[in-house]
């Protein structure tokens, strides 16, 4: 019987390992952030150790043959050296050969070599491993072998202390070490308003501060622990307040902060002398986000950052404990984040690190030596300024997320929940339309399934012919594409690493395929198979494709291809992987159902435009409104209307633009509330246009914990 040859996918060099199947770089088992372009450059060198690679070969492999300047190539080489911590003056990995190119110096070892005829020593090794495995199993060590591959290292010895235990959900917190107080944002249930609480960690006394039906958020302690700034939302109006807190945790004074300069901004902390606030900016189409400093006494606003990037810009920041440095999270291109550290004295850049995920929060350790970053989904990373090293130690317990503060050099205050924070809810479309208009005496009757499953569900898509729903389930660090059949059975279809940021999921019109985009790459999976396999990527890591929409033939996708941040619509053939241009400067595109010559598009500033096909090309006609996302899971086109979702804290809305009035520019939108506290707005409308599947935000039981190691 012949043995199957296992293809090599992991290569080792120095302290690094490169996995070509997952396109991930690790160092001593810890993930190392690497941009797609740098990955392609590294893979080129790893394939040719000891060989001088010319600039022309680099262009062909890394830039797909597109001419680039010598400066661009040198910049890419420098960035790759930074990732590998390689010194150009005494290189271990990459050596510049003047007028020739670049040479890879390190030895490269294939770490899962093809299996051939087994030699005696290999058989002996396998026997030893087998005996060891049996011994571990007998001793109860089987747990190690059940862990996912990235978790087979010895678990970190972490200690968890539950700091809050209120019934409901603690959604946010801020900690002050001087007063040893927690400020906590809490809601009792999904529809309840978010209220503000204090907890003393000295005596465990919990104090409720707010007592109305407004929603409170973004509360931060001043450094001296005597003032608490917070924001209050009531009837879609935002107000800012500062509460003065005495030693027995009573509010002695409440100040209102009013200034037009605060519009579309939110607080992220205090300045070092407690005389001002750090602010971030709400995301707006076509506008770079910046970090600001607001002086409370003079009511003046100063921009601390001024990004000039393709992405949204600077969306979070934190001052070091001594106030000398500012750590910034910047999105340089869509869904790719960078950590920057600058000097507050002169603005000089002290550090710049590409990150393997997009953090939502960052905190400094008390001595100012390390910055810890985290995301809502539990990704985290530590960056040490002294040596530029990154680490994902410790391994966090499942369903731990959002670093709120560092309570020591090896201590976090964070959130922990039960894992079930999203679910799917089906609602008759007529019920949404008529919920406010129906007379009180007339019952609203219509069937809609309330789906309750373990884990968190998102990206719902109806299958044709009422064959059920496809959705994505988050289970630990893995995304599962699943089908809920019309008989209420759940079957797995495919998997995707959750670190790959999911942009869209779309089911083909014939119900045989599911496609999507993640971190700018197109992927696909068939719905008609018995085994659960990873999705198949259709495009490489260097090119960016987003917002796929199926053609009616189930063979091609309309997709936005971004080149130098210019979005153009192309058709992408699933079988041949060939593409053809359709129209330019659009983030999304879809023909109107049952119409060969009529389509809608979404521009980079999220305007909805109509298009008509004439003289062999698509011609723009009119701007008819604005959506809040170009992802096809955030809008749905029927034969007579464009539906889309939007969010006005704390309420979500399903809105409609009628196609019958398409000739009128900027027509009024119709919007209906679909519930409070929905923070995921993906939806789908059934093909018979009677029901809508929404993502319901559950009030997962969650607490604030202290984690130390």
PDB file of C-alpha atoms in Angstrom, residues 156-438:
ATOM      1  CA  UNK A 156      -0.006  29.705  31.588  1.00  0.00           C
ATOM      2  CA  UNK A 157      -0.511  29.675  35.330  1.00  0.00           C
ATOM      3  CA  UNK A 158      -3.146  32.414  35.458  1.00  0.00           C
ATOM      4  CA  UNK A 159      -5.128  33.480  38.504  1.00  0.00           C
ATOM      5  CA  UNK A 160      -8.612  34.934  38.065  1.00  0.00           C
ATOM      6  CA  UNK A 161     -10.424  37.068  40.636  1.00  0.00           C
ATOM      7  CA  UNK A 162     -14.007  38.066  39.868  1.00  0.00           C
ATOM      8  CA  UNK A 163     -14.374  41.760  40.667  1.00  0.00           C
ATOM      9  CA  UNK A 164     -18.084  42.123  39.851  1.00  0.00           C
ATOM     10  CA  UNK A 165     -21.014  39.728  39.954  1.00  0.00           C
ATOM     11  CA  UNK A 166     -24.072  41.803  39.090  1.00  0.00           C
ATOM     12  CA  UNK A 167     -26.935  39.998  37.355  1.00  0.00           C
ATOM     13  CA  UNK A 168     -26.763  40.997  33.718  1.00  0.00           C
ATOM     14  CA  UNK A 169     -23.838  42.346  31.759  1.00  0.00           C
ATOM     15  CA  UNK A 170     -20.919  44.564  32.693  1.00  0.00           C
ATOM     16  CA  UNK A 171     -20.003  46.018  29.308  1.00  0.00           C
ATOM     17  CA  UNK A 172     -17.241  48.466  30.253  1.00  0.00           C
ATOM     18  CA  UNK A 173     -15.037  49.422  33.195  1.00  0.00           C
ATOM     19  CA  UNK A 174     -12.277  51.799  34.223  1.00  0.00           C
ATOM     20  CA  UNK A 175      -9.923  51.324  37.170  1.00  0.00           C
ATOM     21  CA  UNK A 176      -8.069  53.852  39.303  1.00  0.00           C
ATOM     22  CA  UNK A 177      -5.155  52.503  41.348  1.00  0.00           C
ATOM     23  CA  UNK A 178      -4.966  55.569  43.618  1.00  0.00           C
ATOM     24  CA  UNK A 179      -8.501  55.171  44.964  1.00  0.00           C
ATOM     25  CA  UNK A 180      -8.728  51.421  44.198  1.00  0.00           C
ATOM     26  CA  UNK A 181     -12.128  52.071  42.611  1.00  0.00           C
ATOM     27  CA  UNK A 182     -13.816  50.577  39.561  1.00  0.00           C
ATOM     28  CA  UNK A 183     -16.246  52.585  37.450  1.00  0.00           C
ATOM     29  CA  UNK A 184     -18.524  50.066  35.740  1.00  0.00           C
ATOM     30  CA  UNK A 185     -21.084  50.379  32.932  1.00  0.00           C
ATOM     31  CA  UNK A 186     -23.798  47.759  33.491  1.00  0.00           C
ATOM     32  CA  UNK A 187     -27.121  46.747  31.987  1.00  0.00           C
ATOM     33  CA  UNK A 188     -29.617  44.332  33.521  1.00  0.00           C
ATOM     34  CA  UNK A 189     -30.918  42.849  30.258  1.00  0.00           C
ATOM     35  CA  UNK A 190     -30.647  43.322  26.511  1.00  0.00           C
ATOM     36  CA  UNK A 191     -33.196  46.132  26.361  1.00  0.00           C
ATOM     37  CA  UNK A 192     -32.199  47.810  29.615  1.00  0.00           C
ATOM     38  CA  UNK A 193     -30.389  51.170  29.614  1.00  0.00           C
ATOM     39  CA  UNK A 194     -26.707  51.158  30.498  1.00  0.00           C
ATOM     40  CA  UNK A 195     -26.185  52.492  34.011  1.00  0.00           C
ATOM     41  CA  UNK A 196     -23.129  53.715  35.892  1.00  0.00           C
ATOM     42  CA  UNK A 197     -21.839  51.959  39.034  1.00  0.00           C
ATOM     43  CA  UNK A 198     -18.819  52.229  41.336  1.00  0.00           C
ATOM     44  CA  UNK A 199     -17.143  49.417  43.211  1.00  0.00           C
ATOM     45  CA  UNK A 200     -14.521  49.800  45.927  1.00  0.00           C
ATOM     46  CA  UNK A 201     -11.990  46.997  45.767  1.00  0.00           C
ATOM     47  CA  UNK A 202     -10.991  47.802  49.364  1.00  0.00           C
ATOM     48  CA  UNK A 203     -14.296  46.863  50.977  1.00  0.00           C
ATOM     49  CA  UNK A 204     -16.264  45.440  47.976  1.00  0.00           C
ATOM     50  CA  UNK A 205     -19.028  48.033  48.370  1.00  0.00           C
ATOM     51  CA  UNK A 206     -21.011  48.598  45.143  1.00  0.00           C
ATOM     52  CA  UNK A 207     -22.577  52.026  44.598  1.00  0.00           C
ATOM     53  CA  UNK A 208     -25.034  52.888  41.850  1.00  0.00           C
ATOM     54  CA  UNK A 209     -24.593  56.423  40.477  1.00  0.00           C
ATOM     55  CA  UNK A 210     -27.177  56.816  37.677  1.00  0.00           C
ATOM     56  CA  UNK A 211     -30.941  56.365  38.097  1.00  0.00           C
ATOM     57  CA  UNK A 212     -32.663  57.279  34.837  1.00  0.00           C
ATOM     58  CA  UNK A 213     -33.470  55.743  31.448  1.00  0.00           C
ATOM     59  CA  UNK A 214     -30.520  57.268  29.619  1.00  0.00           C
ATOM     60  CA  UNK A 215     -27.561  55.220  28.413  1.00  0.00           C
ATOM     61  CA  UNK A 216     -24.218  55.946  30.086  1.00  0.00           C
ATOM     62  CA  UNK A 217     -20.884  55.078  28.475  1.00  0.00           C
ATOM     63  CA  UNK A 218     -17.168  55.899  28.243  1.00  0.00           C
ATOM     64  CA  UNK A 219     -16.423  56.642  31.896  1.00  0.00           C
ATOM     65  CA  UNK A 220     -12.801  57.421  32.897  1.00  0.00           C
ATOM     66  CA  UNK A 221     -11.151  58.270  36.218  1.00  0.00           C
ATOM     67  CA  UNK A 222      -8.868  61.264  36.575  1.00  0.00           C
ATOM     68  CA  UNK A 223      -5.350  60.280  37.672  1.00  0.00           C
ATOM     69  CA  UNK A 224      -5.948  61.444  41.259  1.00  0.00           C
ATOM     70  CA  UNK A 225      -9.092  59.289  41.497  1.00  0.00           C
ATOM     71  CA  UNK A 226     -11.293  62.220  42.540  1.00  0.00           C
ATOM     72  CA  UNK A 227     -13.159  62.926  39.283  1.00  0.00           C
ATOM     73  CA  UNK A 228     -15.024  60.712  36.865  1.00  0.00           C
ATOM     74  CA  UNK A 229     -15.837  61.862  33.334  1.00  0.00           C
ATOM     75  CA  UNK A 230     -18.634  60.076  31.506  1.00  0.00           C
ATOM     76  CA  UNK A 231     -20.969  60.463  28.550  1.00  0.00           C
ATOM     77  CA  UNK A 232     -24.770  60.253  28.680  1.00  0.00           C
ATOM     78  CA  UNK A 233     -27.006  59.488  25.718  1.00  0.00           C
ATOM     79  CA  UNK A 234     -30.678  60.396  25.873  1.00  0.00           C
ATOM     80  CA  UNK A 235     -33.035  60.646  22.901  1.00  0.00           C
ATOM     81  CA  UNK A 236     -30.043  60.528  20.536  1.00  0.00           C
ATOM     82  CA  UNK A 237     -28.413  63.526  22.226  1.00  0.00           C
ATOM     83  CA  UNK A 238     -24.951  63.167  23.737  1.00  0.00           C
ATOM     84  CA  UNK A 239     -23.927  65.078  26.860  1.00  0.00           C
ATOM     85  CA  UNK A 240     -20.637  65.102  28.795  1.00  0.00           C
ATOM     86  CA  UNK A 241     -20.313  65.294  32.579  1.00  0.00           C
ATOM     87  CA  UNK A 242     -17.657  65.247  35.302  1.00  0.00           C
ATOM     88  CA  UNK A 243     -18.650  63.868  38.726  1.00  0.00           C
ATOM     89  CA  UNK A 244     -16.529  64.845  41.735  1.00  0.00           C
ATOM     90  CA  UNK A 245     -16.260  61.862  44.098  1.00  0.00           C
ATOM     91  CA  UNK A 246     -15.319  62.137  47.793  1.00  0.00           C
ATOM     92  CA  UNK A 247     -13.604  59.549  50.003  1.00  0.00           C
ATOM     93  CA  UNK A 248     -16.867  57.793  50.892  1.00  0.00           C
ATOM     94  CA  UNK A 249     -17.809  57.528  47.191  1.00  0.00           C
ATOM     95  CA  UNK A 250     -20.511  60.189  47.187  1.00  0.00           C
ATOM     96  CA  UNK A 251     -20.902  62.661  44.329  1.00  0.00           C
ATOM     97  CA  UNK A 252     -20.257  66.152  45.729  1.00  0.00           C
ATOM     98  CA  UNK A 253     -20.447  68.084  42.465  1.00  0.00           C
ATOM     99  CA  UNK A 254     -21.603  67.424  38.893  1.00  0.00           C
ATOM    100  CA  UNK A 255     -20.175  69.550  36.070  1.00  0.00           C
ATOM    101  CA  UNK A 256     -21.610  69.697  32.565  1.00  0.00           C
ATOM    102  CA  UNK A 257     -19.141  70.096  29.715  1.00  0.00           C
ATOM    103  CA  UNK A 258     -20.553  71.875  26.685  1.00  0.00           C
ATOM    104  CA  UNK A 259     -18.701  72.849  23.543  1.00  0.00           C
ATOM    105  CA  UNK A 260     -19.416  72.485  19.815  1.00  0.00           C
ATOM    106  CA  UNK A 261     -15.824  71.219  19.528  1.00  0.00           C
ATOM    107  CA  UNK A 262     -16.925  67.960  21.185  1.00  0.00           C
ATOM    108  CA  UNK A 263     -19.322  67.068  18.372  1.00  0.00           C
ATOM    109  CA  UNK A 264     -18.679  63.585  16.880  1.00  0.00           C
ATOM    110  CA  UNK A 265     -15.946  62.880  19.432  1.00  0.00           C
ATOM    111  CA  UNK A 266     -15.772  60.666  22.496  1.00  0.00           C
ATOM    112  CA  UNK A 267     -13.590  60.622  25.588  1.00  0.00           C
ATOM    113  CA  UNK A 268     -10.762  58.063  25.941  1.00  0.00           C
ATOM    114  CA  UNK A 269      -8.977  59.380  29.036  1.00  0.00           C
ATOM    115  CA  UNK A 270      -7.515  62.342  30.915  1.00  0.00           C
ATOM    116  CA  UNK A 271      -4.418  64.418  30.300  1.00  0.00           C
ATOM    117  CA  UNK A 272      -1.628  63.854  32.815  1.00  0.00           C
ATOM    118  CA  UNK A 273      -2.415  66.880  35.002  1.00  0.00           C
ATOM    119  CA  UNK A 274      -6.174  66.174  35.059  1.00  0.00           C
ATOM    120  CA  UNK A 275      -6.840  69.541  33.454  1.00  0.00           C
ATOM    121  CA  UNK A 276      -8.050  68.137  30.150  1.00  0.00           C
ATOM    122  CA  UNK A 277      -9.402  65.120  28.298  1.00  0.00           C
ATOM    123  CA  UNK A 278      -8.075  62.852  25.564  1.00  0.00           C
ATOM    124  CA  UNK A 279     -10.599  62.464  22.765  1.00  0.00           C
ATOM    125  CA  UNK A 280     -11.006  60.193  19.774  1.00  0.00           C
ATOM    126  CA  UNK A 281     -13.149  60.878  16.742  1.00  0.00           C
ATOM    127  CA  UNK A 282     -16.188  59.043  15.423  1.00  0.00           C
ATOM    128  CA  UNK A 283     -15.670  57.335  12.086  1.00  0.00           C
ATOM    129  CA  UNK A 284     -17.007  59.355   9.165  1.00  0.00           C
ATOM    130  CA  UNK A 285     -16.797  58.448   5.448  1.00  0.00           C
ATOM    131  CA  UNK A 286     -13.854  60.080   3.718  1.00  0.00           C
ATOM    132  CA  UNK A 287     -12.450  61.626   6.917  1.00  0.00           C
ATOM    133  CA  UNK A 288      -9.264  60.708   8.759  1.00  0.00           C
ATOM    134  CA  UNK A 289      -9.768  60.066  12.469  1.00  0.00           C
ATOM    135  CA  UNK A 290      -7.433  61.925  14.836  1.00  0.00           C
ATOM    136  CA  UNK A 291      -6.644  62.041  18.545  1.00  0.00           C
ATOM    137  CA  UNK A 292      -7.312  65.335  20.354  1.00  0.00           C
ATOM    138  CA  UNK A 293      -6.624  67.045  23.657  1.00  0.00           C
ATOM    139  CA  UNK A 294      -9.436  69.158  25.101  1.00  0.00           C
ATOM    140  CA  UNK A 295      -8.605  71.720  27.801  1.00  0.00           C
ATOM    141  CA  UNK A 296     -11.572  71.890  30.191  1.00  0.00           C
ATOM    142  CA  UNK A 297     -10.904  75.409  31.545  1.00  0.00           C
ATOM    143  CA  UNK A 298     -10.266  77.179  28.250  1.00  0.00           C
ATOM    144  CA  UNK A 299     -12.540  74.894  26.168  1.00  0.00           C
ATOM    145  CA  UNK A 300      -9.845  74.652  23.484  1.00  0.00           C
ATOM    146  CA  UNK A 301      -9.155  71.655  21.262  1.00  0.00           C
ATOM    147  CA  UNK A 302      -5.698  70.593  20.063  1.00  0.00           C
ATOM    148  CA  UNK A 303      -5.029  67.831  17.557  1.00  0.00           C
ATOM    149  CA  UNK A 304      -2.317  65.474  18.850  1.00  0.00           C
ATOM    150  CA  UNK A 305      -2.118  63.364  15.695  1.00  0.00           C
ATOM    151  CA  UNK A 306      -2.543  64.030  11.999  1.00  0.00           C
ATOM    152  CA  UNK A 307      -2.498  60.730  10.080  1.00  0.00           C
ATOM    153  CA  UNK A 308      -2.235  60.635   6.307  1.00  0.00           C
ATOM    154  CA  UNK A 309      -3.117  57.045   5.503  1.00  0.00           C
ATOM    155  CA  UNK A 310      -5.530  55.052   3.380  1.00  0.00           C
ATOM    156  CA  UNK A 311      -7.397  53.603   6.369  1.00  0.00           C
ATOM    157  CA  UNK A 312      -9.550  55.367   8.920  1.00  0.00           C
ATOM    158  CA  UNK A 313      -6.572  56.796  10.826  1.00  0.00           C
ATOM    159  CA  UNK A 314      -6.088  57.047  14.606  1.00  0.00           C
ATOM    160  CA  UNK A 315      -8.955  55.514  16.534  1.00  0.00           C
ATOM    161  CA  UNK A 316      -7.564  54.908  20.046  1.00  0.00           C
ATOM    162  CA  UNK A 317      -4.736  56.223  22.228  1.00  0.00           C
ATOM    163  CA  UNK A 318      -3.389  56.201  25.761  1.00  0.00           C
ATOM    164  CA  UNK A 319      -0.869  58.311  27.668  1.00  0.00           C
ATOM    165  CA  UNK A 320       2.000  56.612  29.490  1.00  0.00           C
ATOM    166  CA  UNK A 321       1.791  56.805  33.317  1.00  0.00           C
ATOM    167  CA  UNK A 322       4.288  59.687  33.428  1.00  0.00           C
ATOM    168  CA  UNK A 323       2.643  61.491  30.513  1.00  0.00           C
ATOM    169  CA  UNK A 324       5.792  61.546  28.392  1.00  0.00           C
ATOM    170  CA  UNK A 325       4.592  59.187  25.655  1.00  0.00           C
ATOM    171  CA  UNK A 326       1.432  58.660  23.656  1.00  0.00           C
ATOM    172  CA  UNK A 327       0.549  55.180  22.370  1.00  0.00           C
ATOM    173  CA  UNK A 328      -1.704  55.279  19.298  1.00  0.00           C
ATOM    174  CA  UNK A 329      -3.669  52.653  17.398  1.00  0.00           C
ATOM    175  CA  UNK A 330      -3.765  53.555  13.717  1.00  0.00           C
ATOM    176  CA  UNK A 331      -5.536  51.873  10.826  1.00  0.00           C
ATOM    177  CA  UNK A 332      -3.198  52.547   7.914  1.00  0.00           C
ATOM    178  CA  UNK A 333      -5.209  50.489   5.418  1.00  0.00           C
ATOM    179  CA  UNK A 334      -8.627  48.926   5.888  1.00  0.00           C
ATOM    180  CA  UNK A 335      -8.649  46.432   8.779  1.00  0.00           C
ATOM    181  CA  UNK A 336      -4.868  46.500   9.309  1.00  0.00           C
ATOM    182  CA  UNK A 337      -3.620  48.156  12.505  1.00  0.00           C
ATOM    183  CA  UNK A 338      -0.319  49.633  13.622  1.00  0.00           C
ATOM    184  CA  UNK A 339       0.868  50.632  17.092  1.00  0.00           C
ATOM    185  CA  UNK A 340       2.752  53.925  17.214  1.00  0.00           C
ATOM    186  CA  UNK A 341       4.473  55.454  20.233  1.00  0.00           C
ATOM    187  CA  UNK A 342       5.342  59.152  20.080  1.00  0.00           C
ATOM    188  CA  UNK A 343       7.028  61.601  22.423  1.00  0.00           C
ATOM    189  CA  UNK A 344       4.698  64.196  23.960  1.00  0.00           C
ATOM    190  CA  UNK A 345       7.642  66.623  24.228  1.00  0.00           C
ATOM    191  CA  UNK A 346       8.668  66.853  20.581  1.00  0.00           C
ATOM    192  CA  UNK A 347       6.324  64.547  18.666  1.00  0.00           C
ATOM    193  CA  UNK A 348       9.145  62.220  17.606  1.00  0.00           C
ATOM    194  CA  UNK A 349       8.191  58.683  16.654  1.00  0.00           C
ATOM    195  CA  UNK A 350       9.633  56.266  19.227  1.00  0.00           C
ATOM    196  CA  UNK A 351       8.192  52.994  17.959  1.00  0.00           C
ATOM    197  CA  UNK A 352       6.067  51.631  15.122  1.00  0.00           C
ATOM    198  CA  UNK A 353       4.795  48.045  15.083  1.00  0.00           C
ATOM    199  CA  UNK A 354       2.509  46.259  12.600  1.00  0.00           C
ATOM    200  CA  UNK A 355      -0.102  44.212  14.471  1.00  0.00           C
ATOM    201  CA  UNK A 356      -1.536  40.804  13.627  1.00  0.00           C
ATOM    202  CA  UNK A 357      -5.082  41.898  14.523  1.00  0.00           C
ATOM    203  CA  UNK A 358      -7.047  45.119  14.970  1.00  0.00           C
ATOM    204  CA  UNK A 359      -7.146  45.946  18.708  1.00  0.00           C
ATOM    205  CA  UNK A 360      -9.973  47.986  20.138  1.00  0.00           C
ATOM    206  CA  UNK A 361      -8.196  48.921  23.388  1.00  0.00           C
ATOM    207  CA  UNK A 362      -4.706  49.559  24.717  1.00  0.00           C
ATOM    208  CA  UNK A 363      -3.334  50.108  28.230  1.00  0.00           C
ATOM    209  CA  UNK A 364       0.079  50.828  29.737  1.00  0.00           C
ATOM    210  CA  UNK A 365       1.575  48.771  32.532  1.00  0.00           C
ATOM    211  CA  UNK A 366       2.214  50.867  35.694  1.00  0.00           C
ATOM    212  CA  UNK A 367       5.954  51.366  35.106  1.00  0.00           C
ATOM    213  CA  UNK A 368       5.393  52.515  31.517  1.00  0.00           C
ATOM    214  CA  UNK A 369       7.553  49.773  30.016  1.00  0.00           C
ATOM    215  CA  UNK A 370       4.878  47.747  28.223  1.00  0.00           C
ATOM    216  CA  UNK A 371       1.713  48.387  26.209  1.00  0.00           C
ATOM    217  CA  UNK A 372      -1.012  45.734  26.211  1.00  0.00           C
ATOM    218  CA  UNK A 373      -3.623  45.611  23.435  1.00  0.00           C
ATOM    219  CA  UNK A 374      -6.816  43.599  23.075  1.00  0.00           C
ATOM    220  CA  UNK A 375      -9.871  43.121  20.867  1.00  0.00           C
ATOM    221  CA  UNK A 376     -13.479  42.289  21.616  1.00  0.00           C
ATOM    222  CA  UNK A 377     -12.879  38.730  20.419  1.00  0.00           C
ATOM    223  CA  UNK A 378     -10.048  38.006  22.855  1.00  0.00           C
ATOM    224  CA  UNK A 379      -6.990  38.665  20.670  1.00  0.00           C
ATOM    225  CA  UNK A 380      -4.237  40.306  22.662  1.00  0.00           C
ATOM    226  CA  UNK A 381      -0.600  41.351  22.421  1.00  0.00           C
ATOM    227  CA  UNK A 382       2.041  42.927  24.664  1.00  0.00           C
ATOM    228  CA  UNK A 383       4.708  45.243  23.284  1.00  0.00           C
ATOM    229  CA  UNK A 384       7.818  46.073  25.344  1.00  0.00           C
ATOM    230  CA  UNK A 385       9.453  49.380  24.447  1.00  0.00           C
ATOM    231  CA  UNK A 386      12.962  48.562  25.691  1.00  0.00           C
ATOM    232  CA  UNK A 387      13.612  45.687  23.268  1.00  0.00           C
ATOM    233  CA  UNK A 388      10.748  46.042  20.771  1.00  0.00           C
ATOM    234  CA  UNK A 389       9.558  42.527  21.573  1.00  0.00           C
ATOM    235  CA  UNK A 390       5.942  41.399  21.246  1.00  0.00           C
ATOM    236  CA  UNK A 391       4.263  38.568  23.129  1.00  0.00           C
ATOM    237  CA  UNK A 392       0.788  37.060  23.471  1.00  0.00           C
ATOM    238  CA  UNK A 393       1.531  35.696  26.948  1.00  0.00           C
ATOM    239  CA  UNK A 394      -0.482  34.764  28.915  1.00  0.00           C
ATOM    240  CA  UNK A 395      -2.975  32.615  27.060  1.00  0.00           C
ATOM    241  CA  UNK A 396      -6.334  34.091  28.048  1.00  0.00           C
ATOM    242  CA  UNK A 397      -9.208  31.948  29.318  1.00  0.00           C
ATOM    243  CA  UNK A 398     -11.955  31.431  26.762  1.00  0.00           C
ATOM    244  CA  UNK A 399     -14.424  34.329  26.443  1.00  0.00           C
ATOM    245  CA  UNK A 400     -12.031  36.811  28.067  1.00  0.00           C
ATOM    246  CA  UNK A 401     -11.813  40.093  26.231  1.00  0.00           C
ATOM    247  CA  UNK A 402     -11.218  43.858  26.373  1.00  0.00           C
ATOM    248  CA  UNK A 403      -8.341  45.033  28.582  1.00  0.00           C
ATOM    249  CA  UNK A 404      -9.676  47.952  30.642  1.00  0.00           C
ATOM    250  CA  UNK A 405      -6.579  48.553  32.783  1.00  0.00           C
ATOM    251  CA  UNK A 406      -3.270  47.089  33.892  1.00  0.00           C
ATOM    252  CA  UNK A 407      -3.171  46.423  37.649  1.00  0.00           C
ATOM    253  CA  UNK A 408       0.509  45.446  37.628  1.00  0.00           C
ATOM    254  CA  UNK A 409       3.250  44.373  35.268  1.00  0.00           C
ATOM    255  CA  UNK A 410       1.570  40.963  34.953  1.00  0.00           C
ATOM    256  CA  UNK A 411      -2.008  41.843  35.812  1.00  0.00           C
ATOM    257  CA  UNK A 412      -5.033  42.911  33.738  1.00  0.00           C
ATOM    258  CA  UNK A 413      -8.509  44.111  34.588  1.00  0.00           C
ATOM    259  CA  UNK A 414     -10.770  42.890  31.819  1.00  0.00           C
ATOM    260  CA  UNK A 415     -14.152  41.444  30.904  1.00  0.00           C
ATOM    261  CA  UNK A 416     -15.243  37.823  30.961  1.00  0.00           C
ATOM    262  CA  UNK A 417     -18.580  36.548  29.598  1.00  0.00           C
ATOM    263  CA  UNK A 418     -20.406  33.301  28.922  1.00  0.00           C
ATOM    264  CA  UNK A 419     -19.728  33.241  25.171  1.00  0.00           C
ATOM    265  CA  UNK A 420     -23.299  33.656  23.946  1.00  0.00           C
ATOM    266  CA  UNK A 421     -23.578  37.311  23.040  1.00  0.00           C
ATOM    267  CA  UNK A 422     -25.041  37.078  19.518  1.00  0.00           C
ATOM    268  CA  UNK A 423     -27.950  35.086  18.150  1.00  0.00           C
ATOM    269  CA  UNK A 424     -30.279  35.116  15.162  1.00  0.00           C
ATOM    270  CA  UNK A 425     -33.844  36.343  15.199  1.00  0.00           C
ATOM    271  CA  UNK A 426     -36.322  36.085  12.336  1.00  0.00           C
ATOM    272  CA  UNK A 427     -39.009  38.741  12.058  1.00  0.00           C
ATOM    273  CA  UNK A 428     -41.843  39.211   9.549  1.00  0.00           C
ATOM    274  CA  UNK A 429     -40.948  42.202   7.408  1.00  0.00           C
ATOM    275  CA  UNK A 430     -44.513  43.467   7.667  1.00  0.00           C
ATOM    276  CA  UNK A 431     -44.247  43.475  11.466  1.00  0.00           C
ATOM    277  CA  UNK A 432     -41.215  45.792  11.277  1.00  0.00           C
ATOM    278  CA  UNK A 433     -43.028  48.089   8.839  1.00  0.00           C
ATOM    279  CA  UNK A 434     -46.233  48.195  10.848  1.00  0.00           C
ATOM    280  CA  UNK A 435     -45.063  48.005  14.445  1.00  0.00           C
ATOM    281  CA  UNK A 436     -45.799  51.681  15.113  1.00  0.00           C
ATOM    282  CA  UNK A 437     -48.612  52.162  12.622  1.00  0.00           C
ATOM    283  CA  UNK A 438     -50.900  49.264  13.533  1.00  0.00           C
TER     284      UNK A 438
END
